[in-house]
Tab-separated table of C-alpha atoms and ligand atoms in Angstrom:
chain	number	residue	atom	x	y	z
A	179	UNK	CA	26.848	92.326	113.646
A	180	UNK	CA	28.588	93.962	116.624
A	181	UNK	CA	27.231	93.273	120.107
A	182	UNK	CA	26.599	96.995	120.620
A	183	UNK	CA	24.346	97.198	117.488
A	184	UNK	CA	22.608	93.906	118.323
A	185	UNK	CA	21.781	95.026	121.857
A	186	UNK	CA	20.589	98.418	120.599
A	187	UNK	CA	18.381	96.888	117.877
A	188	UNK	CA	16.852	94.410	120.303
A	189	UNK	CA	16.023	97.270	122.681
A	190	UNK	CA	14.572	99.266	119.764
A	191	UNK	CA	12.412	96.334	118.686
A	192	UNK	CA	10.999	96.107	122.207
A	193	UNK	CA	10.222	99.842	122.144
A	194	UNK	CA	8.463	99.656	118.722
A	195	UNK	CA	6.367	96.662	119.813
A	196	UNK	CA	5.420	98.495	123.026
A	197	UNK	CA	4.358	101.592	121.076
A	198	UNK	CA	2.345	99.571	118.534
A	199	UNK	CA	0.574	97.750	121.347
A	200	UNK	CA	-0.178	101.072	123.037
A	201	UNK	CA	-1.782	102.435	119.834
A	202	UNK	CA	-3.778	99.260	119.162
A	203	UNK	CA	-5.176	99.041	122.689
A	204	UNK	CA	-6.005	102.737	122.852
A	205	UNK	CA	-7.956	102.304	119.575
A	206	UNK	CA	-9.812	99.255	120.912
A	207	UNK	CA	-10.514	100.413	124.454
A	208	UNK	CA	-10.904	104.165	123.959
A	209	UNK	CA	-14.052	103.717	121.750
A	210	UNK	CA	-15.998	102.121	124.592
A	211	UNK	CA	-14.936	104.807	127.114
A	212	UNK	CA	-15.685	107.649	124.692
A	213	UNK	CA	-19.091	106.186	123.819
A	214	UNK	CA	-20.060	105.996	127.492
A	215	UNK	CA	-18.874	109.562	128.080
A	216	UNK	CA	-20.780	110.848	125.035
A	217	UNK	CA	-23.979	109.039	126.176
A	218	UNK	CA	-23.781	110.890	129.487
A	219	UNK	CA	-23.292	114.237	127.701
A	220	UNK	CA	-26.205	113.527	125.359
A	221	UNK	CA	-28.404	112.750	128.353
A	222	UNK	CA	-27.472	116.101	129.932
A	223	UNK	CA	-27.950	118.149	126.731
A	224	UNK	CA	-31.314	116.480	125.931
A	225	UNK	CA	-32.866	115.509	122.550
A	226	UNK	CA	-30.766	118.131	120.593
A	227	UNK	CA	-27.628	116.400	121.737
A	228	UNK	CA	-28.398	113.311	119.667
A	229	UNK	CA	-26.975	114.992	116.516
A	230	UNK	CA	-23.778	115.752	118.284
A	231	UNK	CA	-23.116	112.135	119.212
A	232	UNK	CA	-21.321	111.098	116.051
A	233	UNK	CA	-19.327	114.346	115.906
A	234	UNK	CA	-18.217	114.081	119.511
A	235	UNK	CA	-17.243	110.459	119.248
A	236	UNK	CA	-15.236	111.058	116.116
A	237	UNK	CA	-13.608	114.209	117.492
A	238	UNK	CA	-12.546	112.689	120.784
A	239	UNK	CA	-11.048	109.586	119.186
A	240	UNK	CA	-9.201	111.723	116.673
A	241	UNK	CA	-7.787	113.910	119.439
A	242	UNK	CA	-6.616	110.900	121.417
A	243	UNK	CA	-4.901	109.313	118.414
A	244	UNK	CA	-3.233	112.642	117.442
A	245	UNK	CA	-1.976	113.108	121.002
A	246	UNK	CA	-0.584	109.584	121.051
A	247	UNK	CA	1.036	109.982	117.638
A	248	UNK	CA	2.641	113.263	118.728
A	249	UNK	CA	3.895	111.748	122.012
A	250	UNK	CA	5.293	108.523	120.508
A	251	UNK	CA	8.343	110.051	118.709
A	252	UNK	CA	9.446	111.743	121.964
A	253	UNK	CA	8.894	108.527	123.910
A	254	UNK	CA	10.839	106.539	121.268
A	255	UNK	CA	13.669	109.083	121.361
A	256	UNK	CA	14.002	108.999	125.137
A	257	UNK	CA	13.717	105.185	125.180
A	258	UNK	CA	16.316	104.902	122.403
A	259	UNK	CA	18.813	107.066	124.313
A	260	UNK	CA	18.235	104.953	127.432
A	261	UNK	CA	18.659	101.766	125.351
A	262	UNK	CA	21.900	103.135	123.902
A	263	UNK	CA	23.295	103.906	127.358
A	264	UNK	CA	22.352	100.539	128.825
A	265	UNK	CA	23.733	98.681	125.780
A	266	UNK	CA	26.939	100.679	126.121
A	267	UNK	CA	27.393	99.621	129.762
A	268	UNK	CA	27.008	95.920	128.870
A	269	UNK	CA	29.302	96.263	125.877
A	270	UNK	CA	31.902	98.162	127.925
A	271	UNK	CA	32.005	95.408	130.544
A	272	UNK	CA	32.276	92.695	127.901
A	273	UNK	CA	35.041	94.625	126.111
A	274	UNK	CA	36.969	95.052	129.386
A	275	UNK	CA	36.594	91.342	130.051
A	276	UNK	CA	37.815	90.534	126.538
A	277	UNK	CA	40.880	92.793	126.900
A	278	UNK	CA	41.550	91.436	130.394
A	279	UNK	CA	41.483	87.791	129.263
A	280	UNK	CA	43.712	88.709	126.341
A	281	UNK	CA	46.221	90.257	128.741
A	282	UNK	CA	46.114	87.225	131.081
A	283	UNK	CA	46.546	84.849	128.134
A	284	UNK	CA	49.619	86.880	127.154
A	285	UNK	CA	51.087	86.387	130.654
A	286	UNK	CA	50.152	89.794	132.100
A	287	UNK	CA	48.894	88.319	135.401
A	288	UNK	CA	48.685	91.679	137.165
A	289	UNK	CA	45.788	92.859	135.002
A	290	UNK	CA	42.572	93.539	136.981
A	291	UNK	CA	39.095	94.779	135.986
A	292	UNK	CA	37.168	97.631	137.654
A	293	UNK	CA	34.776	95.988	140.132
A	294	UNK	CA	31.905	98.507	140.021
A	295	UNK	CA	28.273	97.423	140.185
A	296	UNK	CA	26.481	94.861	142.326
A	297	UNK	CA	24.865	93.049	139.387
A	298	UNK	CA	26.049	89.989	137.447
A	299	UNK	CA	28.537	92.094	135.446
A	300	UNK	CA	30.127	93.329	138.692
A	301	UNK	CA	30.212	89.705	139.939
A	302	UNK	CA	31.879	88.613	136.713
A	303	UNK	CA	34.597	91.263	137.162
A	304	UNK	CA	35.173	90.182	140.783
A	305	UNK	CA	35.465	86.497	139.800
A	306	UNK	CA	37.802	87.434	136.977
A	307	UNK	CA	40.037	89.380	139.387
A	308	UNK	CA	40.101	86.473	141.823
A	309	UNK	CA	41.121	84.124	139.011
A	310	UNK	CA	43.853	86.551	137.904
A	311	UNK	CA	45.097	86.794	141.518
A	312	UNK	CA	45.386	83.000	141.786
A	313	UNK	CA	47.233	82.800	138.482
A	314	UNK	CA	49.575	85.578	139.598
A	315	UNK	CA	50.400	83.724	142.831
A	316	UNK	CA	50.971	80.423	140.987
A	317	UNK	CA	53.257	82.167	138.510
A	318	UNK	CA	55.155	83.931	141.307
A	319	UNK	CA	55.604	80.577	143.055
A	320	UNK	CA	56.921	79.013	139.864
A	321	UNK	CA	59.449	81.793	139.260
A	322	UNK	CA	60.487	81.736	142.936
A	323	UNK	CA	60.936	77.968	142.852
A	324	UNK	CA	63.157	78.083	139.773
A	325	UNK	CA	65.229	80.934	141.261
A	326	UNK	CA	65.613	79.051	144.544
A	327	UNK	CA	66.540	75.762	142.895
A	328	UNK	CA	69.130	77.522	140.728
A	329	UNK	CA	70.522	79.218	143.839
A	330	UNK	CA	70.626	75.953	145.818
A	331	UNK	CA	72.401	74.168	142.961
A	332	UNK	CA	74.977	76.875	142.395
A	333	UNK	CA	76.722	76.336	145.745
A	334	UNK	CA	77.470	72.577	145.467
A	335	UNK	CA	78.278	72.912	141.764
A	336	UNK	CA	80.792	75.712	142.470
A	337	UNK	CA	82.332	73.594	145.263
A	338	UNK	CA	82.544	70.566	142.942
A	339	UNK	CA	84.309	72.640	140.330
A	340	UNK	CA	86.762	73.935	142.937
A	341	UNK	CA	87.600	70.430	144.180
A	342	UNK	CA	87.883	69.034	140.658
A	343	UNK	CA	90.277	71.856	139.689
A	344	UNK	CA	92.307	71.354	142.865
A	345	UNK	CA	92.519	67.656	142.030
A	346	UNK	CA	93.594	68.368	138.468
A	347	UNK	CA	96.258	70.869	139.546
A	348	UNK	CA	97.485	68.434	142.171
A	349	UNK	CA	97.072	70.968	145.016
A	350	UNK	CA	94.770	68.701	147.047
A	351	UNK	CA	95.414	65.101	148.071
A	352	UNK	CA	93.325	62.665	145.999
A	353	UNK	CA	91.692	61.137	149.076
A	354	UNK	CA	90.547	64.492	150.508
A	355	UNK	CA	89.325	65.755	147.151
A	356	UNK	CA	87.347	62.545	146.589
A	357	UNK	CA	85.727	62.860	150.047
A	358	UNK	CA	84.825	66.508	149.430
A	359	UNK	CA	83.421	65.713	145.992
A	360	UNK	CA	81.337	62.869	147.431
A	361	UNK	CA	80.017	65.195	150.157
A	362	UNK	CA	78.892	67.777	147.598
A	363	UNK	CA	77.349	65.059	145.447
A	364	UNK	CA	75.352	63.860	148.465
A	365	UNK	CA	74.119	67.431	149.033
A	366	UNK	CA	72.926	67.560	145.426
A	367	UNK	CA	71.349	64.142	145.688
A	368	UNK	CA	69.480	65.147	148.848
A	369	UNK	CA	68.345	68.367	147.190
A	370	UNK	CA	67.052	66.435	144.159
A	371	UNK	CA	65.204	63.925	146.366
A	372	UNK	CA	63.714	66.625	148.600
A	373	UNK	CA	62.649	68.690	145.598
A	374	UNK	CA	60.944	65.751	144.009
A	375	UNK	CA	59.191	64.962	147.318
A	376	UNK	CA	58.163	68.566	147.978
A	377	UNK	CA	56.576	68.846	144.543
A	378	UNK	CA	54.727	65.548	145.053
A	379	UNK	CA	53.584	66.620	148.528
A	380	UNK	CA	52.372	69.983	147.239
A	381	UNK	CA	50.522	68.306	144.366
A	382	UNK	CA	48.912	65.880	146.852
A	383	UNK	CA	50.530	63.023	144.919
A	384	UNK	CA	52.210	61.203	147.809
A	385	UNK	CA	50.758	57.764	148.309
A	386	UNK	CA	49.959	57.054	151.965
A	387	UNK	CA	49.570	53.668	153.644
A	388	UNK	CA	47.861	54.467	156.944
A	389	UNK	CA	47.674	51.970	159.770
A	390	UNK	CA	47.097	52.069	163.523
A	391	UNK	CA	50.185	52.071	165.728
A	392	UNK	CA	51.049	53.053	169.308
A	393	UNK	CA	52.662	56.498	169.734
A	394	UNK	CA	55.564	54.798	171.522
A	395	UNK	CA	56.448	52.885	168.335
A	396	UNK	CA	57.015	56.144	166.482
A	397	UNK	CA	58.896	57.747	169.379
A	398	UNK	CA	61.227	54.759	169.765
A	399	UNK	CA	61.931	54.590	166.026
A	400	UNK	CA	62.891	58.285	166.057
A	401	UNK	CA	65.061	57.901	169.155
A	402	UNK	CA	66.785	54.828	167.707
A	403	UNK	CA	67.624	56.686	164.535
A	404	UNK	CA	69.217	59.657	166.355
A	405	UNK	CA	70.690	58.158	169.537
A	406	UNK	CA	74.250	58.000	168.239
A	407	UNK	CA	74.213	61.361	166.446
A	408	UNK	CA	73.037	63.101	169.627
A	409	UNK	CA	75.645	61.333	171.726
A	410	UNK	CA	78.353	62.337	169.282
A	411	UNK	CA	77.351	65.989	169.551
A	412	UNK	CA	76.921	65.810	173.325
A	413	UNK	CA	73.230	66.793	173.244
A	414	UNK	CA	70.926	64.952	175.652
A	415	UNK	CA	67.897	63.322	174.037
A	416	UNK	CA	64.966	62.617	176.392
A	417	UNK	CA	61.472	61.313	175.753
A	418	UNK	CA	58.235	60.812	177.650
A	419	UNK	CA	55.116	58.943	176.598
A	420	UNK	CA	52.467	58.964	179.350
A	421	UNK	CA	50.267	55.906	179.691
A	422	UNK	CA	46.791	56.058	178.195
A	423	UNK	CA	47.814	57.862	174.995
A	424	UNK	CA	45.603	56.460	172.220
A	425	UNK	CA	47.055	54.767	169.153
A	426	UNK	CA	47.651	56.835	166.036
A	427	UNK	CA	46.252	56.345	162.528
A	428	UNK	CA	48.843	57.427	159.965
A	429	UNK	CA	51.418	56.257	157.448
A	430	UNK	CA	54.168	55.132	159.821
A	431	UNK	CA	57.101	55.804	157.458
A	432	UNK	CA	55.836	59.294	156.587
A	433	UNK	CA	55.168	60.117	160.244
A	434	UNK	CA	58.716	58.956	161.054
A	435	UNK	CA	60.013	61.183	158.259
A	436	UNK	CA	58.348	64.196	159.921
A	437	UNK	CA	59.719	63.300	163.345
A	438	UNK	CA	63.169	62.690	161.833
A	439	UNK	CA	63.149	66.154	160.291
A	440	UNK	CA	62.275	67.797	163.620
A	441	UNK	CA	64.867	65.785	165.578
A	442	UNK	CA	67.530	66.534	162.964
A	443	UNK	CA	66.752	70.278	163.020
A	444	UNK	CA	66.748	70.312	166.830
A	445	UNK	CA	70.170	68.633	166.899
A	446	UNK	CA	71.619	71.032	164.348
A	447	UNK	CA	70.411	74.094	166.235
A	448	UNK	CA	71.285	72.985	169.775
A	449	UNK	CA	74.865	73.494	171.025
A	450	UNK	CA	76.764	70.770	172.939
A	451	UNK	CA	75.602	70.374	176.490
A	452	UNK	CA	72.026	71.206	175.457
A	453	UNK	CA	68.899	69.074	175.654
A	454	UNK	CA	66.122	67.958	173.301
A	455	UNK	CA	62.904	66.486	174.682
A	456	UNK	CA	60.383	64.475	172.705
A	457	UNK	CA	57.025	64.261	174.454
A	458	UNK	CA	53.587	62.952	173.529
A	459	UNK	CA	50.085	63.945	174.557
A	460	UNK	CA	46.835	62.569	173.256
A	461	UNK	CA	43.078	62.690	173.483
A	462	UNK	CA	40.113	61.171	171.652
A	463	UNK	CA	40.744	63.244	168.521
A	464	UNK	CA	44.482	63.374	168.042
A	465	UNK	CA	47.924	62.685	169.400
A	466	UNK	CA	50.479	65.508	169.605
A	467	UNK	CA	54.234	64.897	169.307
A	468	UNK	CA	56.383	67.756	170.654
A	469	UNK	CA	60.097	68.283	170.029
A	470	UNK	CA	61.517	70.883	172.409
A	471	UNK	CA	65.137	72.016	172.223
A	472	UNK	CA	67.360	74.323	174.243
A	473	UNK	CA	69.006	75.717	171.129
A	474	UNK	CA	69.253	79.067	169.428
A	475	UNK	CA	65.494	79.557	169.043
A	476	UNK	CA	63.813	81.310	166.109
A	477	UNK	CA	63.150	85.072	166.186
A	478	UNK	CA	59.398	85.693	166.204
A	479	UNK	CA	59.406	87.583	162.892
A	480	UNK	CA	60.557	84.384	161.124
A	481	UNK	CA	58.118	81.974	162.754
A	482	UNK	CA	55.358	82.544	160.186
A	483	UNK	CA	57.661	81.783	157.262
A	484	UNK	CA	59.859	78.864	158.239
A	485	UNK	CA	57.451	76.345	156.682
A	486	UNK	CA	57.867	78.035	153.287
A	487	UNK	CA	60.069	76.426	150.657
A	488	UNK	CA	63.760	77.365	151.039
A	489	UNK	CA	63.104	79.804	153.853
A	490	UNK	CA	66.022	79.921	156.269
A	491	UNK	CA	66.415	82.136	159.300
A	492	UNK	CA	70.140	82.546	158.791
A	493	UNK	CA	70.988	81.431	155.253
A	494	UNK	CA	74.725	82.174	155.582
A	495	UNK	CA	75.159	80.110	158.752
A	496	UNK	CA	72.994	77.149	157.771
A	497	UNK	CA	74.226	76.919	154.155
A	498	UNK	CA	74.961	73.356	153.088
A	499	UNK	CA	73.321	71.868	156.197
A	500	UNK	CA	69.876	71.152	154.867
A	501	UNK	CA	67.952	71.484	151.643
A	502	UNK	CA	65.699	74.190	153.119
A	503	UNK	CA	62.511	72.294	152.339
A	504	UNK	CA	62.445	69.924	155.307
A	505	UNK	CA	59.703	71.790	157.155
A	506	UNK	CA	57.717	72.334	153.938
A	507	UNK	CA	57.708	68.571	153.402
A	508	UNK	CA	56.888	67.969	157.074
A	509	UNK	CA	53.903	70.315	156.963
A	510	UNK	CA	52.652	68.837	153.669
A	511	UNK	CA	52.894	65.268	154.985
A	512	UNK	CA	51.276	66.055	158.348
A	513	UNK	CA	48.391	67.867	156.682
A	514	UNK	CA	47.913	65.027	154.184
A	515	UNK	CA	47.659	62.642	157.126
A	516	UNK	CA	44.954	64.817	158.715
A	517	UNK	CA	47.111	66.585	161.310
A	518	UNK	CA	48.639	69.999	161.944
A	519	UNK	CA	52.114	71.305	162.671
A	520	UNK	CA	53.122	74.455	164.534
A	521	UNK	CA	56.129	76.120	166.061
A	522	UNK	CA	56.719	78.237	169.165
A	523	UNK	CA	60.024	79.717	170.027
A	524	UNK	CA	61.839	81.888	172.530
A	525	UNK	CA	65.469	82.770	173.173
A	526	UNK	CA	65.756	79.566	175.213
A	527	UNK	CA	64.863	77.262	172.313
A	528	UNK	CA	62.215	76.109	169.860
A	529	UNK	CA	59.168	73.899	170.264
A	530	UNK	CA	57.748	72.071	167.255
A	531	UNK	CA	54.468	70.186	167.680
A	532	UNK	CA	52.688	68.031	165.117
A	533	UNK	CA	49.468	66.133	165.585
A	534	UNK	CA	48.181	62.952	163.963
A	535	UNK	CA	44.620	61.620	164.154
A	536	UNK	CA	44.058	59.242	167.012
A	537	UNK	CA	42.907	55.732	166.122
A	538	UNK	CA	39.770	56.037	168.277
A	539	UNK	CA	38.773	59.488	166.961
B	644	ADP	P1	66.753	73.281	156.565
B	644	ADP	O1	67.037	72.231	155.583
B	644	ADP	O2	67.426	74.596	156.256
B	644	ADP	O3	66.872	72.850	157.988
B	644	ADP	P2	63.950	73.349	157.197
B	644	ADP	O4	62.780	73.567	156.341
B	644	ADP	O5	64.034	72.051	157.932
B	644	ADP	O6	65.222	73.593	156.283
B	644	ADP	O7	64.028	74.518	158.255
B	644	ADP	C1	63.867	75.854	157.820
B	644	ADP	C2	64.621	76.823	158.737
B	644	ADP	O8	63.983	76.872	160.009
B	644	ADP	C3	66.043	76.414	159.036
B	644	ADP	O9	66.913	76.845	158.021
B	644	ADP	C4	66.283	77.138	160.343
B	644	ADP	O10	66.642	78.468	160.101
B	644	ADP	C5	64.919	77.127	161.032
B	644	ADP	N1	64.797	76.049	162.048
B	644	ADP	C6	64.203	74.845	161.885
B	644	ADP	N2	64.232	74.137	163.030
B	644	ADP	C7	64.870	74.896	163.935
B	644	ADP	C8	65.231	74.728	165.339
B	644	ADP	N3	64.920	73.620	166.014
B	644	ADP	N4	65.876	75.760	165.949
B	644	ADP	C9	66.173	76.894	165.279
B	644	ADP	N5	65.868	77.119	163.973
B	644	ADP	C10	65.225	76.136	163.319
């Protein structure tokens, strides 16, 4: 049986039971009231009134029952209409929910339900809409990711094809073509590795091996890794670690990966003759590592988005330089290790700061 009919019949059953109870109780209770009333009347009328007693009692009970019987059909009618309307509201909400879930199951993630009412049905619609919103965002992210990956792959693949054709036609020396092909292959390899890492970071599936280490250990490892590259590009690399900075609790290799990303970005965006400073500050709770450069800076309207996957301030200029997910990975790793990462920038350069929990926190 349809929900509408079931709800209506259950309401109707309640109404019939209520009416039956009303009749039964009026029969049981009314007799006592009527008898008392008649006794009083008989007392007022005197001895002649005694003959009237039976008549009065019978008449009054009959009148009451007739009145009730006449009123009940109207009451049932009004109650039935009310029951119909209330059943319809429940059924309408359930039907909307059914159609909505159908649409979502068919991939129509934009579908939403009307959110009227403050009762449980209204709550259900609001929860449904929130669920649909989350699904829509996840789906958008999936489509965006595939589009971005395809776009990122197209460039090195097109270059590879060009070099391979040049090699085949003999218009490029073998040595140069081989170098160029290897360079493009490295780009693709880096993209594949970064993509695999970004998906693991986003899924929270990166295994961490935290330990306590002095902030200087991390700073020196970063400096060591980049010393030569900075020298080659004529960019000064300075660092300061004040005394008294507490030790850090984190996965050393992952923390170094974050620092490496920031130092590599700073180098790429700072022209020769510029300067990059790595400084550290710490308190009981956490230790902050700051990479400050005197490079191009990042326009304020891009600051919010540079941690997003594949977001680049100037895609044409920075094409082929990085995989575009370095900062996404950095943010994911820092957050997994219990820290935060932020950026500030002006026309005189950018400042990236990430924190890691201090060992005494
Ligand atoms: P990429 O691989 O392109 O460097 P990232 O996620 O590391 O990807 O960085 C995202 C974008 O943020 C870069 O493409 C660049 O536009 C901008 N960016 C990052 N670091 C700096 C910096 N130090 N100075 C200026 N722009 C920066």
